PDB file of N, CA and C in Angstrom:
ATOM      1  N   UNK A  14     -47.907-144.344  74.899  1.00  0.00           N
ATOM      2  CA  UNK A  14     -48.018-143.851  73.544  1.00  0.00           C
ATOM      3  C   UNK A  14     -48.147-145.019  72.589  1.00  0.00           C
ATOM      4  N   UNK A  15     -48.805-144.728  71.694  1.00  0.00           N
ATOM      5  CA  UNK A  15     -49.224-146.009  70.818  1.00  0.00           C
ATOM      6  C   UNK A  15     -47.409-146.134  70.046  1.00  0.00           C
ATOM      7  N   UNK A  16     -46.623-145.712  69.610  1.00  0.00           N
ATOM      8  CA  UNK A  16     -45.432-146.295  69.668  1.00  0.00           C
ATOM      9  C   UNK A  16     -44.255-146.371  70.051  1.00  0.00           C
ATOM     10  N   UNK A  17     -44.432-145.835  71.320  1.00  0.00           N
ATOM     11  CA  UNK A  17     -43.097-145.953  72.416  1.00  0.00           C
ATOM     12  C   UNK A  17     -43.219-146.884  72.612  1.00  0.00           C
ATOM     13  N   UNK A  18     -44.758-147.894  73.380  1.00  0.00           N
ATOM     14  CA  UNK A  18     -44.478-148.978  74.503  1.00  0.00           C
ATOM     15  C   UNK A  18     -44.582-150.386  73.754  1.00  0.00           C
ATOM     16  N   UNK A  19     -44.966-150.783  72.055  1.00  0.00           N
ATOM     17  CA  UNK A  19     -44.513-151.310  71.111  1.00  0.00           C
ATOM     18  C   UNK A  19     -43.536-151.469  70.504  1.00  0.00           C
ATOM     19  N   UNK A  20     -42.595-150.274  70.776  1.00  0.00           N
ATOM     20  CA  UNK A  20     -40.847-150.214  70.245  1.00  0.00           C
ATOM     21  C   UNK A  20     -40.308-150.711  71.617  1.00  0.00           C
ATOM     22  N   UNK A  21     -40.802-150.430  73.134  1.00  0.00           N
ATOM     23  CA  UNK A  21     -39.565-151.145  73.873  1.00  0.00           C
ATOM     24  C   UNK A  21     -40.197-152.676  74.169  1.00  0.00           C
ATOM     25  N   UNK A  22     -41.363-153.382  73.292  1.00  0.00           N
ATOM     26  CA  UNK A  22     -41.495-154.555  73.721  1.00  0.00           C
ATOM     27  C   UNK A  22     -40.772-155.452  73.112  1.00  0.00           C
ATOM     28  N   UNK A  23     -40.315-154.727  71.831  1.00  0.00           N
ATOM     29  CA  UNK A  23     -39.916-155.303  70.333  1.00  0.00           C
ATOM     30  C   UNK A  23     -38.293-155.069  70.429  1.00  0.00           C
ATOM     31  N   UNK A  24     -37.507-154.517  71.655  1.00  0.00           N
ATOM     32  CA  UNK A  24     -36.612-154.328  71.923  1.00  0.00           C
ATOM     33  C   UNK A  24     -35.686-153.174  71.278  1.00  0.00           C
ATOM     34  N   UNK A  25     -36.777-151.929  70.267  1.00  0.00           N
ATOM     35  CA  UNK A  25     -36.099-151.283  69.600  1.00  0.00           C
ATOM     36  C   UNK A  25     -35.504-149.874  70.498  1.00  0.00           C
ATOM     37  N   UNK A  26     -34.711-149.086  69.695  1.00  0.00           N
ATOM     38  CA  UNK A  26     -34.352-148.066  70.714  1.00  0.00           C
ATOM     39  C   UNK A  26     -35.417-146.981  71.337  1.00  0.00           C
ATOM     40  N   UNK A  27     -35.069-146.183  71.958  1.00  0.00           N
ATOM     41  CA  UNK A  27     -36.171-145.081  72.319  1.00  0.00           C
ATOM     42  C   UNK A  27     -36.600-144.549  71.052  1.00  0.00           C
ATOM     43  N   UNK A  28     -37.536-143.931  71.039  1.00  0.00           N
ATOM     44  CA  UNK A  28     -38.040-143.301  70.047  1.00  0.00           C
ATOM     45  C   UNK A  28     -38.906-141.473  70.078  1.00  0.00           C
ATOM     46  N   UNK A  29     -38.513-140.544  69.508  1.00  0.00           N
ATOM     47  CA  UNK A  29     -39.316-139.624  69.889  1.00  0.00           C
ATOM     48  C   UNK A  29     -39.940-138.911  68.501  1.00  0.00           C
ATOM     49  N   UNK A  30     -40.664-137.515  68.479  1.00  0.00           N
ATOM     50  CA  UNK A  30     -41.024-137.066  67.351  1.00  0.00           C
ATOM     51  C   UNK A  30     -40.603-135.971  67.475  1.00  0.00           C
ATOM     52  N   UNK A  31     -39.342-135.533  66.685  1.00  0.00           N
ATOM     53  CA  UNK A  31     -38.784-134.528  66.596  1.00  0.00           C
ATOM     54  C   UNK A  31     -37.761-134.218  65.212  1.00  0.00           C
ATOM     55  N   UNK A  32     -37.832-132.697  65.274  1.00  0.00           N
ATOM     56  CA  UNK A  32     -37.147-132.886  63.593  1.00  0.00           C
ATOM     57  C   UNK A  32     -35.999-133.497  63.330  1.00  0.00           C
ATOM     58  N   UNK A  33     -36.069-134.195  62.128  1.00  0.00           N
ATOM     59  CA  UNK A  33     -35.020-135.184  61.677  1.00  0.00           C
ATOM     60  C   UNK A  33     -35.030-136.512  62.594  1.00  0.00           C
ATOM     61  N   UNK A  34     -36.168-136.831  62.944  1.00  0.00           N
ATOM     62  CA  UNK A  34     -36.271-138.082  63.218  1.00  0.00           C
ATOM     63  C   UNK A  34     -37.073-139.319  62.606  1.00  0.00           C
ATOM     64  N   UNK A  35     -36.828-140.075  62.238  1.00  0.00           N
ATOM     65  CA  UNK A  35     -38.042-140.643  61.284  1.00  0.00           C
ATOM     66  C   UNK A  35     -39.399-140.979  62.036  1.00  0.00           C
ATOM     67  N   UNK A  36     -40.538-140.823  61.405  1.00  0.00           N
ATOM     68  CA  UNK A  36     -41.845-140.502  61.807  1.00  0.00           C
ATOM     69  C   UNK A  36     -42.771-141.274  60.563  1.00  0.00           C
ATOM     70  N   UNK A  37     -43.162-142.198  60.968  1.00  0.00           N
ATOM     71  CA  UNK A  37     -44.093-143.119  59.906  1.00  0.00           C
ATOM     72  C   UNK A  37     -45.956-142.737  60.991  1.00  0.00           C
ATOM     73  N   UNK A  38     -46.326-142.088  60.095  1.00  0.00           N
ATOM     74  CA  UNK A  38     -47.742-141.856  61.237  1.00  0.00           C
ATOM     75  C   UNK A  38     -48.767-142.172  60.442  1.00  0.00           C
ATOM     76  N   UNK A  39     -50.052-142.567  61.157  1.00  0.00           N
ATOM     77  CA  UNK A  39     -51.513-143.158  60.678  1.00  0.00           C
ATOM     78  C   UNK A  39     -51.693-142.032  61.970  1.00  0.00           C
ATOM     79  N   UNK A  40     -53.022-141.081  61.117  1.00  0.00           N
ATOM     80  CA  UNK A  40     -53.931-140.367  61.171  1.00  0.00           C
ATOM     81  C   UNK A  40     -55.404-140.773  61.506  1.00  0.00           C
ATOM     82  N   UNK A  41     -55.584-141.030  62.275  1.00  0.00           N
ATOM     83  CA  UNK A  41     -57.099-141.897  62.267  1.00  0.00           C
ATOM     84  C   UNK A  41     -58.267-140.740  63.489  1.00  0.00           C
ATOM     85  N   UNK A  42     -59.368-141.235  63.003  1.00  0.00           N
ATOM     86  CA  UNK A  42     -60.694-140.786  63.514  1.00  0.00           C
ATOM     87  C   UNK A  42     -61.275-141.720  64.455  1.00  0.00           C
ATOM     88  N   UNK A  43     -61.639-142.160  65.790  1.00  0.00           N
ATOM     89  CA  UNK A  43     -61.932-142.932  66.535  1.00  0.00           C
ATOM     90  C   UNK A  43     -62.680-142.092  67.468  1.00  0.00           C
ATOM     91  N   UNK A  44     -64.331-142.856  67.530  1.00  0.00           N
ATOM     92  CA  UNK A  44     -65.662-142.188  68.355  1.00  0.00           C
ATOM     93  C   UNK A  44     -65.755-142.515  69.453  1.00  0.00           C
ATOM     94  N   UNK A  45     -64.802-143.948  69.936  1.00  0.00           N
ATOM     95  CA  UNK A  45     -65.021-144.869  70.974  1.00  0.00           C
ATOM     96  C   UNK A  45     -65.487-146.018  70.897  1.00  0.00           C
ATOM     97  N   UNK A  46     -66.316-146.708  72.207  1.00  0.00           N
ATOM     98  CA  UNK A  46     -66.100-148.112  72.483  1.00  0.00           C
ATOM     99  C   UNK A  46     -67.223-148.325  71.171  1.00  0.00           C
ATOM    100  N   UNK A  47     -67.209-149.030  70.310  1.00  0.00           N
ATOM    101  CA  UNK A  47     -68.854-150.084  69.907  1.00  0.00           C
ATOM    102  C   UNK A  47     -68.138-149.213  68.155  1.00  0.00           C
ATOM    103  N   UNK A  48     -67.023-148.418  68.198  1.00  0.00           N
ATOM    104  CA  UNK A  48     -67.047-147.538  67.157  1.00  0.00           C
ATOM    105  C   UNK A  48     -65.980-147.958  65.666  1.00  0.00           C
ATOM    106  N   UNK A  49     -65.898-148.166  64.496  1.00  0.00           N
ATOM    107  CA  UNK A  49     -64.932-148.027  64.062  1.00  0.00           C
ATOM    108  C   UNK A  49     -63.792-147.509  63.796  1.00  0.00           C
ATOM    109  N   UNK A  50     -62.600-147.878  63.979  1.00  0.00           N
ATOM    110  CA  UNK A  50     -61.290-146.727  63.450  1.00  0.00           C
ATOM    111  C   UNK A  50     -61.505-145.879  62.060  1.00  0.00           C
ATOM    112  N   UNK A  51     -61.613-144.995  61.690  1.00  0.00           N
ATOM    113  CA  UNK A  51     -61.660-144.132  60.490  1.00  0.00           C
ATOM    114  C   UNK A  51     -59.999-143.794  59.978  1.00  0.00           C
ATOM    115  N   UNK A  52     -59.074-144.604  59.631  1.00  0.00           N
ATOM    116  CA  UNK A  52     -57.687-144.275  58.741  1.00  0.00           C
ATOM    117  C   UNK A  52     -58.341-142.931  58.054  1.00  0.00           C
ATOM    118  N   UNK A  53     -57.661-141.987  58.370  1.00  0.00           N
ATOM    119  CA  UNK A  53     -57.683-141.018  57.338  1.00  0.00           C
ATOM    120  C   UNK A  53     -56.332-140.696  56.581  1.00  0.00           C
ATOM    121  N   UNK A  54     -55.213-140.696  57.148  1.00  0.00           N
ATOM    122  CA  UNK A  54     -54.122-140.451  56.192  1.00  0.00           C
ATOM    123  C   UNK A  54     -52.796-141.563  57.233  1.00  0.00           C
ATOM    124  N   UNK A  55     -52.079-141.421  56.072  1.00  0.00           N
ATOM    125  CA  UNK A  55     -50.616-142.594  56.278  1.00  0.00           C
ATOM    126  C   UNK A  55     -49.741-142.037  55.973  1.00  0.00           C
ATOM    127  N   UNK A  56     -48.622-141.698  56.903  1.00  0.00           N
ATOM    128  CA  UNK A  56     -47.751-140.841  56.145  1.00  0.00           C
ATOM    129  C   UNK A  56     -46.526-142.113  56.075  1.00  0.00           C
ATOM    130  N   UNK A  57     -45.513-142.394  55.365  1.00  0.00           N
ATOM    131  CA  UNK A  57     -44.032-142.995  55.309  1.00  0.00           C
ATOM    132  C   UNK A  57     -43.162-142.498  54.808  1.00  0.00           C
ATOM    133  N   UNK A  58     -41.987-142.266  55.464  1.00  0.00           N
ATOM    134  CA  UNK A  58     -40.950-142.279  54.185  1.00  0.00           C
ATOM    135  C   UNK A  58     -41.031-140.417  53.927  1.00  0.00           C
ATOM    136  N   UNK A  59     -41.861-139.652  54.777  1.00  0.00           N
ATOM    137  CA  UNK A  59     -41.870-138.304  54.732  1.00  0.00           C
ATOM    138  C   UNK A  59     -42.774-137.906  53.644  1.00  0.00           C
ATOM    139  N   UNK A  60     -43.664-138.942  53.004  1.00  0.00           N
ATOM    140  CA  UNK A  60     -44.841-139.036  52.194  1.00  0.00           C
ATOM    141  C   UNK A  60     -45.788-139.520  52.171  1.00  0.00           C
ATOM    142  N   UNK A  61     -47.271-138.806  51.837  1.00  0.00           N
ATOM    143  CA  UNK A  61     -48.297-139.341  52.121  1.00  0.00           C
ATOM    144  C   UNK A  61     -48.684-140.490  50.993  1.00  0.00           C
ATOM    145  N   UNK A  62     -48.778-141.445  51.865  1.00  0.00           N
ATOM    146  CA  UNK A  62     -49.135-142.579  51.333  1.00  0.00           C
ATOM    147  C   UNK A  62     -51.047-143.667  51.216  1.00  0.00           C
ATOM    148  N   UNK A  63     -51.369-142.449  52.269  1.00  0.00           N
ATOM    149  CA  UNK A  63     -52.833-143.102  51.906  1.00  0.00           C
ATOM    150  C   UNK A  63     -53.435-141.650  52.066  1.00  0.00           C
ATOM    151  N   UNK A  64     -54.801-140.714  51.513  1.00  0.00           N
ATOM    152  CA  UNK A  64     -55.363-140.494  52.058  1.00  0.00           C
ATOM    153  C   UNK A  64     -54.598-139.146  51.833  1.00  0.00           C
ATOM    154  N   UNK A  65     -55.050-137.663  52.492  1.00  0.00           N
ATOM    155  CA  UNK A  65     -55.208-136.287  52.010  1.00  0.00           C
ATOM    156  C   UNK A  65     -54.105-136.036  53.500  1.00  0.00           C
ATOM    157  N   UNK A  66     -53.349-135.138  53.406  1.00  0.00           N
ATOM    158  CA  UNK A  66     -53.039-134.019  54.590  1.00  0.00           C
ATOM    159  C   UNK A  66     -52.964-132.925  54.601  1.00  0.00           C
ATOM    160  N   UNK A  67     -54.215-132.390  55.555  1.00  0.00           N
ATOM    161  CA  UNK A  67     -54.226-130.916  55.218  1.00  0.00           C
ATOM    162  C   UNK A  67     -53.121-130.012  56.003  1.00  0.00           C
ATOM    163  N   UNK A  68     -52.941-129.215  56.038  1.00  0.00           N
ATOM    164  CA  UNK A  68     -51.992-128.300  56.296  1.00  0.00           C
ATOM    165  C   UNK A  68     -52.754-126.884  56.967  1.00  0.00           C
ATOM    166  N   UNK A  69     -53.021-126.742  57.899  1.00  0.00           N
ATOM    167  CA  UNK A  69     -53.226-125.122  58.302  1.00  0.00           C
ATOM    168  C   UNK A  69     -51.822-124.340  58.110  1.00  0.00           C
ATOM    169  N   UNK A  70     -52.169-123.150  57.383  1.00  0.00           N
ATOM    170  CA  UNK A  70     -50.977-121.853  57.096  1.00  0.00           C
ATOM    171  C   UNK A  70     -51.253-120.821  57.942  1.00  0.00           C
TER     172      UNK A  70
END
């Protein structure tokens, strides 16, 4: 997972995504090899910080 195996290199504790856990996420669009990353949204802090999040109801 892009930040489980970065938190146990960095020696931090386990980490999961579940409620009431803190969750800092980048949203991105990626086509593949030769392709750019597309950031579409940043969330921190339980707020969006870059960029739109849509919501299906």
């Amino acid at each position: 997972m892009a930040g489980l195996n970065p938190a146990r290199l960095l020696g931090f504790e386990e980490i999961s995504l579940e409620a009431g856990s803190r969750a800092d996420l980048i949203l991105f669009h990626y086509e593949g090899t030769g392709s750019r990353m597309n950031i579409q949204t940043t969330l921190a802090c339980g707020a969006v910080k870059y960029g739109t999040l849509l919501v299906n109801s």
